[in-house]
PDB file of C-alpha atoms and ligand atoms in Angstrom:
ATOM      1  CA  UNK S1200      95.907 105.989 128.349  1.00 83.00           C
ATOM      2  CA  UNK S1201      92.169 106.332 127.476  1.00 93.00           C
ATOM      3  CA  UNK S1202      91.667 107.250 123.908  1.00 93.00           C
ATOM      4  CA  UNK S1203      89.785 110.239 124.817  1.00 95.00           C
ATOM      5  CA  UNK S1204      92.927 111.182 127.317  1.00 96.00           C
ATOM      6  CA  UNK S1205      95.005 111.790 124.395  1.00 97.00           C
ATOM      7  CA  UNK S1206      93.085 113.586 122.046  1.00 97.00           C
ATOM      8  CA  UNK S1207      92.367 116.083 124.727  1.00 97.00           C
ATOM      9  CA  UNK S1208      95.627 116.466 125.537  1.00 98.00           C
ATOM     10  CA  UNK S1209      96.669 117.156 122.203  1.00 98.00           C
ATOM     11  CA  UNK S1210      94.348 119.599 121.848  1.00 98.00           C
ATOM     12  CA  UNK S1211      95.096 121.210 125.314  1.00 98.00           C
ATOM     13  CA  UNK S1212      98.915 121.311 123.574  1.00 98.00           C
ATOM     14  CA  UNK S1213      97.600 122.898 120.554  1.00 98.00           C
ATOM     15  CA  UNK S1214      95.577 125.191 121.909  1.00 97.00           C
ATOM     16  CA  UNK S1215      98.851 126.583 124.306  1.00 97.00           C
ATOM     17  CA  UNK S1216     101.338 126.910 122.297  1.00 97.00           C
ATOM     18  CA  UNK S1217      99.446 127.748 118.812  1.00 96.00           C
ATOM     19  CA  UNK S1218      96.711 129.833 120.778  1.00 95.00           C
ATOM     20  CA  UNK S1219      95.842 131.490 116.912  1.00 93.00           C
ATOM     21  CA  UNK S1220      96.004 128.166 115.458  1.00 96.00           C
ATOM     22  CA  UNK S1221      92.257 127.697 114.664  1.00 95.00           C
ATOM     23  CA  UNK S1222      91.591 125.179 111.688  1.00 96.00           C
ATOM     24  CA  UNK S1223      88.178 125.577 109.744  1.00 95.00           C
ATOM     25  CA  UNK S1224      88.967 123.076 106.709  1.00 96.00           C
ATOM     26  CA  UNK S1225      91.689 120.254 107.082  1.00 97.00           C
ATOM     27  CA  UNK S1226      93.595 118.710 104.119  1.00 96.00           C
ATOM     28  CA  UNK S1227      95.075 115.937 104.547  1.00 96.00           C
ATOM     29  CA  UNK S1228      98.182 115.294 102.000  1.00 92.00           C
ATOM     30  CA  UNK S1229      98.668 111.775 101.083  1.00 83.00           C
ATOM     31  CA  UNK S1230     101.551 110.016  99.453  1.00 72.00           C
ATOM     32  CA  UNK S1231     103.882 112.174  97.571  1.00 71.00           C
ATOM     33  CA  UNK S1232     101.031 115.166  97.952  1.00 76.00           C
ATOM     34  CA  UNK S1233     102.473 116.354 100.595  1.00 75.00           C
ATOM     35  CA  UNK S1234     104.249 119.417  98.447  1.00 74.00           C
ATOM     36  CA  UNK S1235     100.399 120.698  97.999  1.00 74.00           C
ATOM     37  CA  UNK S1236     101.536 123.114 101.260  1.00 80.00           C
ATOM     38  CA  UNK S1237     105.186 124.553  99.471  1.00 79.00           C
ATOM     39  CA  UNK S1238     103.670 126.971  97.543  1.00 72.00           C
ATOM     40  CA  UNK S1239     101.206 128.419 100.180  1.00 81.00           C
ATOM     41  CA  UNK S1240     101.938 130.570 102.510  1.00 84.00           C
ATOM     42  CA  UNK S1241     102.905 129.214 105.940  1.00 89.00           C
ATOM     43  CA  UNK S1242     101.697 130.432 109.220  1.00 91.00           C
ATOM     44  CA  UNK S1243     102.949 127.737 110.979  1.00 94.00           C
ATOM     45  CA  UNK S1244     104.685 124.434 110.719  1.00 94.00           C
ATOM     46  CA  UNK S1245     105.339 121.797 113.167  1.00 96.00           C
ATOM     47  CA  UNK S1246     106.571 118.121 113.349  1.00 94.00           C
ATOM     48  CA  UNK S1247     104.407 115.584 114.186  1.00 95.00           C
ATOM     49  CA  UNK S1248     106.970 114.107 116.674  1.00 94.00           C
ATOM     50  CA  UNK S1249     106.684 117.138 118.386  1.00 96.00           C
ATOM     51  CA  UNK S1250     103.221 116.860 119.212  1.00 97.00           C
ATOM     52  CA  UNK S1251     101.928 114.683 121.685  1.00 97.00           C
ATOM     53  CA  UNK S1252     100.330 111.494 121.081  1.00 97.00           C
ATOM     54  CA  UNK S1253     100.385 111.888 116.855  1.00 97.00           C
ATOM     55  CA  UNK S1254     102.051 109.134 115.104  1.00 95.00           C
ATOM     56  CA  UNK S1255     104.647 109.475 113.045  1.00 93.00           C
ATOM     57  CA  UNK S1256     104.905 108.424 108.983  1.00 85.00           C
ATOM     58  CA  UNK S1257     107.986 105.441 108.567  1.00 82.00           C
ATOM     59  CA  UNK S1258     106.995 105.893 105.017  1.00 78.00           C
ATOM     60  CA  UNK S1259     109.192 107.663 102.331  1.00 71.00           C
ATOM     61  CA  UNK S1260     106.920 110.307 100.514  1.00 65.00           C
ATOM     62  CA  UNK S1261     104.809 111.319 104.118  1.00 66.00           C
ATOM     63  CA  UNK S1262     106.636 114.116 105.384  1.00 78.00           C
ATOM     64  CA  UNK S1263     104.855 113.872 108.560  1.00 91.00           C
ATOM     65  CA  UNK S1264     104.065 118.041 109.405  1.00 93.00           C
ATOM     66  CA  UNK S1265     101.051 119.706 110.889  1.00 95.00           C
ATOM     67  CA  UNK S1266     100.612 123.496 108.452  1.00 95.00           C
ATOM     68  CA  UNK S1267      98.538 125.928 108.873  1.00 95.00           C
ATOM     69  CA  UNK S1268      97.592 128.117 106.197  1.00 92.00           C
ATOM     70  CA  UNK S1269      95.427 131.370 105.659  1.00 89.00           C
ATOM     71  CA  UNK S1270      94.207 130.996 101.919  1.00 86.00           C
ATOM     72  CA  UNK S1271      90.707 133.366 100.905  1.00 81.00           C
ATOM     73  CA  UNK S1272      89.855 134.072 104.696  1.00 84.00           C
ATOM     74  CA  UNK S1273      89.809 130.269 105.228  1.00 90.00           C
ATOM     75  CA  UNK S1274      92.294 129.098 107.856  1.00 93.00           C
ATOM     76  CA  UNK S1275      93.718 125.635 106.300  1.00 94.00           C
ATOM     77  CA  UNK S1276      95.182 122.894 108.816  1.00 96.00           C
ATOM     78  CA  UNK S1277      97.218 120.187 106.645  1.00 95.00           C
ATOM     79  CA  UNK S1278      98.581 117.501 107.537  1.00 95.00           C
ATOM     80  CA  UNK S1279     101.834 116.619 105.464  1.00 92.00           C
ATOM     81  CA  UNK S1280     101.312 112.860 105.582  1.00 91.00           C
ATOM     82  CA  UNK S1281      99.718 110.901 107.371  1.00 93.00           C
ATOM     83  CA  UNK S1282     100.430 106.851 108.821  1.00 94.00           C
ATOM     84  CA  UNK S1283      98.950 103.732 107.969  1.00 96.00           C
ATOM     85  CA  UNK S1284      97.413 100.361 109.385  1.00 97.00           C
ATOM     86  CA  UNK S1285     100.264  98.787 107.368  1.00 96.00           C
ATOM     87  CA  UNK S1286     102.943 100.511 109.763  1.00 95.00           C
ATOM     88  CA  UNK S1287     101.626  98.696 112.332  1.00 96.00           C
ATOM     89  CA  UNK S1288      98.940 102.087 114.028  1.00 97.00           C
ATOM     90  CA  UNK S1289      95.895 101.713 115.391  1.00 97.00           C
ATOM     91  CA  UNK S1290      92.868 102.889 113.711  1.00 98.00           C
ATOM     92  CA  UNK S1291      92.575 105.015 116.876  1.00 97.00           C
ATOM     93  CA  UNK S1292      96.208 106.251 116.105  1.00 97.00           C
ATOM     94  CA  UNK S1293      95.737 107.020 112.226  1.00 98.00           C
ATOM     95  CA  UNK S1294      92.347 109.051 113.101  1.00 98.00           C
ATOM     96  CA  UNK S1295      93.787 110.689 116.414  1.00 98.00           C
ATOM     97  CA  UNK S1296      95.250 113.827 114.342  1.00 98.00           C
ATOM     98  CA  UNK S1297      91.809 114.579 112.717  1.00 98.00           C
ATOM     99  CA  UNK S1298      90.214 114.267 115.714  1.00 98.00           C
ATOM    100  CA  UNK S1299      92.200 117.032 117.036  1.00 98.00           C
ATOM    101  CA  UNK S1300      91.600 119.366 114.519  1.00 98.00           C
ATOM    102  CA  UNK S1301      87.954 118.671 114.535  1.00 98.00           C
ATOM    103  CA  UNK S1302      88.062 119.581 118.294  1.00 98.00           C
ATOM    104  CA  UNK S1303      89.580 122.934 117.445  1.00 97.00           C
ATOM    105  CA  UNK S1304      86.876 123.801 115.071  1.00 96.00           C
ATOM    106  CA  UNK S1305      86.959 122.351 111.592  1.00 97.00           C
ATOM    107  CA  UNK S1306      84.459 121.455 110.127  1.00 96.00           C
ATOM    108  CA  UNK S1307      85.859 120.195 106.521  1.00 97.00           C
ATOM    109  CA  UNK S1308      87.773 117.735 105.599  1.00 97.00           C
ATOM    110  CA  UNK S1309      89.522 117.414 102.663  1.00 97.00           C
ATOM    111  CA  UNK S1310      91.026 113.690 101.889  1.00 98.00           C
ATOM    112  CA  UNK S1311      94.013 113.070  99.025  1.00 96.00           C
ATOM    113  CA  UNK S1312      95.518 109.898  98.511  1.00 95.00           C
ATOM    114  CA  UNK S1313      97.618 107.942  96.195  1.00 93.00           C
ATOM    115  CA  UNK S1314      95.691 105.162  94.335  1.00 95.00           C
ATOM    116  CA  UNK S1315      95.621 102.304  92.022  1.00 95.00           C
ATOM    117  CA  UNK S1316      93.572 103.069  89.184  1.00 95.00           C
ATOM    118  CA  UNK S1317      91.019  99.784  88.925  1.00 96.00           C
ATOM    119  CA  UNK S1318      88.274 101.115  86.344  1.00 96.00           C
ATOM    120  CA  UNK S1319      89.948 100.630  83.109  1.00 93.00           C
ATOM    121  CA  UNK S1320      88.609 103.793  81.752  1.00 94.00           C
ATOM    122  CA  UNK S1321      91.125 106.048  84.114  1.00 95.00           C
ATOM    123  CA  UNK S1322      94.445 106.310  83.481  1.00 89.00           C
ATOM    124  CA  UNK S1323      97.752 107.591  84.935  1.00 91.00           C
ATOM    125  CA  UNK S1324      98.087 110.757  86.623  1.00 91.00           C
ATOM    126  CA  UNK S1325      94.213 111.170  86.576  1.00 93.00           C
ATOM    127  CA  UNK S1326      92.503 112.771  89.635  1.00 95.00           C
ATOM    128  CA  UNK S1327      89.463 110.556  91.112  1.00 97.00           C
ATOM    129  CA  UNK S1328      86.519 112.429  93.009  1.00 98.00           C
ATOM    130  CA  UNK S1329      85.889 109.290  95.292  1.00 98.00           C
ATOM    131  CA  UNK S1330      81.638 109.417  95.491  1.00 98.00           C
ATOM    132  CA  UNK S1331      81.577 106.438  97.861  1.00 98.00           C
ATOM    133  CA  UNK S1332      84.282 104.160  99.494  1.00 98.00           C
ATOM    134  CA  UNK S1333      84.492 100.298 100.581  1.00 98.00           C
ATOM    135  CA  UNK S1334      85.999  99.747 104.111  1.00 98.00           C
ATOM    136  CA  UNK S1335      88.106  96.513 103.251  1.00 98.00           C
ATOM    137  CA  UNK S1336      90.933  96.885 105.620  1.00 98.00           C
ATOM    138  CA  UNK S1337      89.323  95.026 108.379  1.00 98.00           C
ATOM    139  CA  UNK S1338      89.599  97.757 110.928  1.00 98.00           C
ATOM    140  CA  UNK S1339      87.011 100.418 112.307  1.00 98.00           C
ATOM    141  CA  UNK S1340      87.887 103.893 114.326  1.00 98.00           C
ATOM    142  CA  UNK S1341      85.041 103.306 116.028  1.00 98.00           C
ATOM    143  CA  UNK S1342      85.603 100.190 117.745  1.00 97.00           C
ATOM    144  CA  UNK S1343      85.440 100.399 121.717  1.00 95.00           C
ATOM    145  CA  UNK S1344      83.666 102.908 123.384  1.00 94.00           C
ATOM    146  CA  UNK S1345      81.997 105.917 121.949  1.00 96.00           C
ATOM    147  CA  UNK S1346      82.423 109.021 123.030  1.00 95.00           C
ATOM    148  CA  UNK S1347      79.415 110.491 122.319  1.00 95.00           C
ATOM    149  CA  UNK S1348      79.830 114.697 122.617  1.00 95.00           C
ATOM    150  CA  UNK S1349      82.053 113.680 119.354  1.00 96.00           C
ATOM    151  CA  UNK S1350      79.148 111.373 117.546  1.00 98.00           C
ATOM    152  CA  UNK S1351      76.915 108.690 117.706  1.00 98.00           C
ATOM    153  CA  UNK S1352      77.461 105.122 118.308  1.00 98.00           C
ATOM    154  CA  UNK S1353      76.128 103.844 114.906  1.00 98.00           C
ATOM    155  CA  UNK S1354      76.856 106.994 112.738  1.00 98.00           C
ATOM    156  CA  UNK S1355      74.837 107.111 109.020  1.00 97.00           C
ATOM    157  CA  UNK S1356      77.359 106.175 105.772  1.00 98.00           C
ATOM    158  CA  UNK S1357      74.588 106.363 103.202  1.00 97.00           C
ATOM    159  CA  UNK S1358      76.475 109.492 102.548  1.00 96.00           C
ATOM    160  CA  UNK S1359      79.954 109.969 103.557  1.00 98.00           C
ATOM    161  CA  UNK S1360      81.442 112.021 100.375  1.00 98.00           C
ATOM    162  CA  UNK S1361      79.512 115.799 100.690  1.00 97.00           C
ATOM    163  CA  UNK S1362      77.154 115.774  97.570  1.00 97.00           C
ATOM    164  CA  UNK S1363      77.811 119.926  97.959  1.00 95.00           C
ATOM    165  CA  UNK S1364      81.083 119.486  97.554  1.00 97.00           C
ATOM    166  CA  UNK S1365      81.045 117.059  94.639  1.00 97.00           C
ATOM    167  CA  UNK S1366      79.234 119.414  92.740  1.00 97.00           C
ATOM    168  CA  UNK S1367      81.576 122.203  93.318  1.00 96.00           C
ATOM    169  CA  UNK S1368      84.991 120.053  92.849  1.00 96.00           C
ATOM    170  CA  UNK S1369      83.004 119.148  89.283  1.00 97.00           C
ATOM    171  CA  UNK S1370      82.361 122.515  88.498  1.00 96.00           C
ATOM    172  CA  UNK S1371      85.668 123.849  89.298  1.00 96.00           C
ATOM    173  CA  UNK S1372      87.539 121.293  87.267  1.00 95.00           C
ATOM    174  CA  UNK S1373      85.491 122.104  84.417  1.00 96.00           C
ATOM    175  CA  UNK S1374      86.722 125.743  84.660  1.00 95.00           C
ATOM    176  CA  UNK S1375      90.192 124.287  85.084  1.00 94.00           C
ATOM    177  CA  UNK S1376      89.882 122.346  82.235  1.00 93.00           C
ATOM    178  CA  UNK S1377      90.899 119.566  84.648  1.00 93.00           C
ATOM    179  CA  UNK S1378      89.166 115.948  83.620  1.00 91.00           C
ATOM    180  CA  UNK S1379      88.273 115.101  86.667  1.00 96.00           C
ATOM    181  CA  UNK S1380      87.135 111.100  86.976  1.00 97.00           C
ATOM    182  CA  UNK S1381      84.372 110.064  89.538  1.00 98.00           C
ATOM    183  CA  UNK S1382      84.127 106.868  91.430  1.00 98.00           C
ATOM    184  CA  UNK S1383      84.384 104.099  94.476  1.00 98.00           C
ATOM    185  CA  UNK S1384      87.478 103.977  96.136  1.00 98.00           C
ATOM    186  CA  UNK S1385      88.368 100.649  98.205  1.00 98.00           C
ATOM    187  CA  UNK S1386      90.557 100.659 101.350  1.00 98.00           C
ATOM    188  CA  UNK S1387      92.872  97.825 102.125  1.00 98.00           C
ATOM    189  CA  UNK S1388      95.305  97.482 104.866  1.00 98.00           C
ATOM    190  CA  UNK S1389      98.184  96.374 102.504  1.00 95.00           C
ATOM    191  CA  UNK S1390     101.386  96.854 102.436  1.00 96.00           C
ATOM    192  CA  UNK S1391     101.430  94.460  99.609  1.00 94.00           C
ATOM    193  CA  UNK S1392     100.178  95.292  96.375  1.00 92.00           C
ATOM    194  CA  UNK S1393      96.799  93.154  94.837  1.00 93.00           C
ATOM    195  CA  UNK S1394      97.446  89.546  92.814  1.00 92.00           C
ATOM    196  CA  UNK S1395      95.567  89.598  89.700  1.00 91.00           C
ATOM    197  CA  UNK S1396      92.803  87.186  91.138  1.00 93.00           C
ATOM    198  CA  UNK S1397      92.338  90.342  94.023  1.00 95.00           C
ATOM    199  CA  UNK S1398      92.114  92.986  91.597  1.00 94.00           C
ATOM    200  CA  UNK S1399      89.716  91.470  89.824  1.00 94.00           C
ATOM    201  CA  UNK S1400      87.454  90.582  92.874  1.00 95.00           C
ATOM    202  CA  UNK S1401      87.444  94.142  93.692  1.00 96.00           C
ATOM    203  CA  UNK S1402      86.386  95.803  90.237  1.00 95.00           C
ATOM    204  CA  UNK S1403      83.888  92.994  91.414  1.00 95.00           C
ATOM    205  CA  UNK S1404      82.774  94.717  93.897  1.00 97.00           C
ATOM    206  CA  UNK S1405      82.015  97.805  92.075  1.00 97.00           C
ATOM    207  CA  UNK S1406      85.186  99.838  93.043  1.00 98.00           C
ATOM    208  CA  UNK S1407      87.308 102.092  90.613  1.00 98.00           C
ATOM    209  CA  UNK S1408      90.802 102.623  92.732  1.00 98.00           C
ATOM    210  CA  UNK S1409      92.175 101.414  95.557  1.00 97.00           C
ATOM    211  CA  UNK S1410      94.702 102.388  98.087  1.00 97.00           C
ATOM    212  CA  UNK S1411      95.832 101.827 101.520  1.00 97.00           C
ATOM    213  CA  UNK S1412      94.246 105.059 103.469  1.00 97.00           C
ATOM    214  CA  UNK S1413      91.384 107.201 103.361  1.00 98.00           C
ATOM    215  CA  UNK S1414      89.132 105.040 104.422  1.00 98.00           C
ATOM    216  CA  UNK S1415      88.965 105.299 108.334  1.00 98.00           C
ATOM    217  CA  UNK S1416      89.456 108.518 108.207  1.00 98.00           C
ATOM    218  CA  UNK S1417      86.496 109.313 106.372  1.00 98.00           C
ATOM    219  CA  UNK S1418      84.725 106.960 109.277  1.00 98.00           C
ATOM    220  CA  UNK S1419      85.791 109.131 112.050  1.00 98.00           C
ATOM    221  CA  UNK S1420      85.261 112.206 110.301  1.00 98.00           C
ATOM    222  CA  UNK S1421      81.518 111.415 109.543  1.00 98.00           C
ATOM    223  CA  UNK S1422      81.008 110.364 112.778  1.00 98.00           C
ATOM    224  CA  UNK S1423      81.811 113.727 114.006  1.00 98.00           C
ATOM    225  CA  UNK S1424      79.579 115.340 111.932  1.00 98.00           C
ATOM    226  CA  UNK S1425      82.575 117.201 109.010  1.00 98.00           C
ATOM    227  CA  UNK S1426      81.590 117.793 105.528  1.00 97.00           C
ATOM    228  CA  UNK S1427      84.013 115.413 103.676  1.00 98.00           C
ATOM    229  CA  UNK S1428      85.704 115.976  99.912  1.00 98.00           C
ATOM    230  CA  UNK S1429      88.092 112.517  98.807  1.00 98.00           C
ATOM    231  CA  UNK S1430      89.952 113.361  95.773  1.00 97.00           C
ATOM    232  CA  UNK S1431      92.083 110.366  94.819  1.00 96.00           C
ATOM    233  CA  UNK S1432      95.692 111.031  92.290  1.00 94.00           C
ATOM    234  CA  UNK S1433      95.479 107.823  90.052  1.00 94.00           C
ATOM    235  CA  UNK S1434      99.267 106.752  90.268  1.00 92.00           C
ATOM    236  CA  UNK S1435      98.940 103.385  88.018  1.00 91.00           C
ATOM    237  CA  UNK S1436      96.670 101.576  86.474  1.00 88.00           C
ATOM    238  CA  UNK S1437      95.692  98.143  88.454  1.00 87.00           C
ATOM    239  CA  UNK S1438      93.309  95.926  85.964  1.00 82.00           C
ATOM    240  CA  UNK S1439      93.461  92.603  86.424  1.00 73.00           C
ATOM    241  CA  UNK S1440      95.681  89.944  84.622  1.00 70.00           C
ATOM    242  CA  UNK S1441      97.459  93.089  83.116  1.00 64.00           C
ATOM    243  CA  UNK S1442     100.419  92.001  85.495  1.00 56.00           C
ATOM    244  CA  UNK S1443     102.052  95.133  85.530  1.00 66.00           C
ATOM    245  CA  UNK S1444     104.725  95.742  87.985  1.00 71.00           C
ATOM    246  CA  UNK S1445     103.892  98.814  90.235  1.00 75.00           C
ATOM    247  CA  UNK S1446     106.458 100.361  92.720  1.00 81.00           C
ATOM    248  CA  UNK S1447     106.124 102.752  95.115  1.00 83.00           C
ATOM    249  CA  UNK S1448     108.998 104.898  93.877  1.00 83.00           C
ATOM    250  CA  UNK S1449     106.490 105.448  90.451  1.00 81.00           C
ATOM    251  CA  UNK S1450     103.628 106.045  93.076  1.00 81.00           C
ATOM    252  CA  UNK S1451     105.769 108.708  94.508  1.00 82.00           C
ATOM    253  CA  UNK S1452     106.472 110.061  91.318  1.00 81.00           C
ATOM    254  CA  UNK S1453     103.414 110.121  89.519  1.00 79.00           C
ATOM    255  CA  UNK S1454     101.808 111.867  92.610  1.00 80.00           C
ATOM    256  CA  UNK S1455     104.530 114.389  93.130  1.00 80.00           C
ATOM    257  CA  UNK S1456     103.585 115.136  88.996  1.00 79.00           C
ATOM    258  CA  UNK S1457      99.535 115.372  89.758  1.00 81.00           C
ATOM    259  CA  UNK S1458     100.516 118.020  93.016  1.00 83.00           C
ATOM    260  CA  UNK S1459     100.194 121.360  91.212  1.00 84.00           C
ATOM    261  CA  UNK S1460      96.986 119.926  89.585  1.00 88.00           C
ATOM    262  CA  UNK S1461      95.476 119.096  92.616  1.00 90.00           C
ATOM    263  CA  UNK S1462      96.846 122.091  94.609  1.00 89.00           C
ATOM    264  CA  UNK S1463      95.009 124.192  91.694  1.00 90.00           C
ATOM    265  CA  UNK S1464      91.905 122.335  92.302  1.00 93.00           C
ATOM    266  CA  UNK S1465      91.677 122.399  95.684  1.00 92.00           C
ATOM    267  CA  UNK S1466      92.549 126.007  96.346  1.00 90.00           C
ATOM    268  CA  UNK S1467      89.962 126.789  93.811  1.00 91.00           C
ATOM    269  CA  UNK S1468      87.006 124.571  95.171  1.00 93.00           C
ATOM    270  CA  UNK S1469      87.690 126.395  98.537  1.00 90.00           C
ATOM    271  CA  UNK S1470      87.338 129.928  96.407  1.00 88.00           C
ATOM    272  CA  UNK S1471      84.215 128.366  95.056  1.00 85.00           C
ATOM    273  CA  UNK S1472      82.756 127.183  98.475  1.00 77.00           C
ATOM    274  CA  UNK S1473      83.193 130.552 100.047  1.00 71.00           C
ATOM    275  CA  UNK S1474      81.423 132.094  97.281  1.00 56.00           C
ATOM    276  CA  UNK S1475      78.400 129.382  97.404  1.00 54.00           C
ATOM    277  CA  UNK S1476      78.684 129.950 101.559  1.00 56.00           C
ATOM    278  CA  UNK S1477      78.721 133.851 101.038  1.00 50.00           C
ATOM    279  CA  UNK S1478      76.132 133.766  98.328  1.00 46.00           C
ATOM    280  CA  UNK S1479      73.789 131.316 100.930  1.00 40.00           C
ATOM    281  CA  UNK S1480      74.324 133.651 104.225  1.00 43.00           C
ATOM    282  CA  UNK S1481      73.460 136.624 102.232  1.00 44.00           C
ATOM    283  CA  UNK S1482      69.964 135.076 100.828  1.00 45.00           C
ATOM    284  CA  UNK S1483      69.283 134.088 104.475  1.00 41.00           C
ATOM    285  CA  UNK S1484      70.003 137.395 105.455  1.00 40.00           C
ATOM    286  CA  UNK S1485      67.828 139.105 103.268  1.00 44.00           C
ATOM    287  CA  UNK S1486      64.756 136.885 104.187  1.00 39.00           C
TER     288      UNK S1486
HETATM  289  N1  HPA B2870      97.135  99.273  95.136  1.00 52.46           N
HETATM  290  C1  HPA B2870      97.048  99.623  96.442  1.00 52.46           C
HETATM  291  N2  HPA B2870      97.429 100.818  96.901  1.00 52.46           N
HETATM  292  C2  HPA B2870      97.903 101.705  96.016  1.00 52.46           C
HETATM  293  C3  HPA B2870      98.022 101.420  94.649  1.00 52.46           C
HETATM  294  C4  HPA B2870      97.618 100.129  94.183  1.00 52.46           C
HETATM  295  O1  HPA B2870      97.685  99.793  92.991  1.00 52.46           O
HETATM  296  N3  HPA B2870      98.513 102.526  94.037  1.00 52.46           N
HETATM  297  C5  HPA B2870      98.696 103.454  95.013  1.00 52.46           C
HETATM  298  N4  HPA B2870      98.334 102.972  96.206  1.00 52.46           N
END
């Protein structure tokens, strides 16, 4: 089936059976983040395997549920995990859900992952606002045809990462007394973790973490025109020759540790960005 097949007929699903279901921001809960969506109220909650054509996480820590939420007048769409080139999906596949939602009528998107902390000045349990990433994995969502009523064939990434939002996610963390790290995030395809020699090429190459997602995502989202945030949970610290042992069971752990923190700031950046958006539509009102 034609890429394009699917998506619409996902969103034809959607739109049926969830006819109130209409996202304007999507988060999208990475490894052992997923719990960001307990503590909100729920208007809805469905398994991926009981949508059509949205893969489903193998992974331990990605729960693998579509949520909506209703948080400050802003109607929240999160997906609960999310899959991975290293399961064996398709760029196509790993993009498919956001393309949905974008469809449906968000216009945000609001990336979390797990990462390896690679600029020696982070630490542990840190959050990272990613400013810019590095597509390393080898793959690109936009491969094959483009559909162009979604974007472009050569979409713009001098910018990927909202500068907007930046500034408000760095406000708000000041007012959470949050210390909130800034920097390059590299994409691999994994699933095995960097040698020492790797890590060290990719510091390199100017990044700060590095992780397995995010990446493509924030390809297909630019190309369709969303406002993007990346926020990255620093789960260990990957310098090079310090030949330190990571697991994923720590990943898991650390990030399930950093998910009130970045549930605070997240819910609060969108309390911010209503303000700023209310604050902007009034001015242009009044002129
Ligand atoms: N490397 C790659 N992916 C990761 C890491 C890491 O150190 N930590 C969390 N995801």
């Amino acid at each position: 089936m034609l890429e394009k097949t699917k998506v619409l007929e996902t969103e034809n699903f959607l739109k049926k059976n969830y006819p109130d279901f209409q996202p304007d921001v999507v988060i999208i809960a990475g490894s052992g983040l997923s719990a960001l969506a307990d503590s909100i109220k729920q208007v809805m909650k469905v398994n991926y395997a009981q949508i059509p054509n949205f893969p489903v996480s193998t992974i331990a820590g990605h729960e693998g549920s579509l949520i909506h939420c209703r948080v400050n007048g802003v109607n929240l769409a999160i997906l609960a995990g999310r899959t991975h080139l290293y399961e064996g999906y398709s760029a196509s596949d790993i993009v498919r859900p956001l393309r949905v939602l974008r469809l449906l009528g968000a216009q945000m998107v609001i990336l979390t992952n797990a990462a390896g902390a690679l600029n020696p000045l982070f630490g542990t349990g840190n959050i990272m606002l990613i400013s810019d990433h590095i597509n390393l994995t080898g793959e690109n969502p936009l491969v094959g045809d483009n559909i162009e009523e979604w974007g472009p064939r050569f979409p713009d990434m001098s910018s990927v990462y909202s500068r907007e939002l930046m500034e408000i996610a760095e406000n708000t963390a000041l007012k959470l007394n949050i210390a909130l790290k800034k920097g390059v995030y590299v994409g691999i395809k994994g699933p095995s973790l960097e040698t020492p020699a790797e890590t060290r090429s990719f510091r390199t190459l100017g990044a700060d973490a590095i992780g397995m997602s995010t990446v493509l995502e924030a390809v297909a989202a630019k190309h369709m025109g969303m406002e993007i945030l990346g926020l990255s949970c620093l789960t260990n610290k990957n310098l090079p020759d310090c030949m330190a042992e990571t697991s994923h069971e720590e990943i898991l752990e650390v990030a399930a540790k950093a998910n009130e923190l970045l549930k605070n700031l997240i819910l609060e950046i969108l309390k911010s960005r209503s303000l700023v958006r209310g604050k902007c539509s009034q001015q242009a009102r009044k002129q």
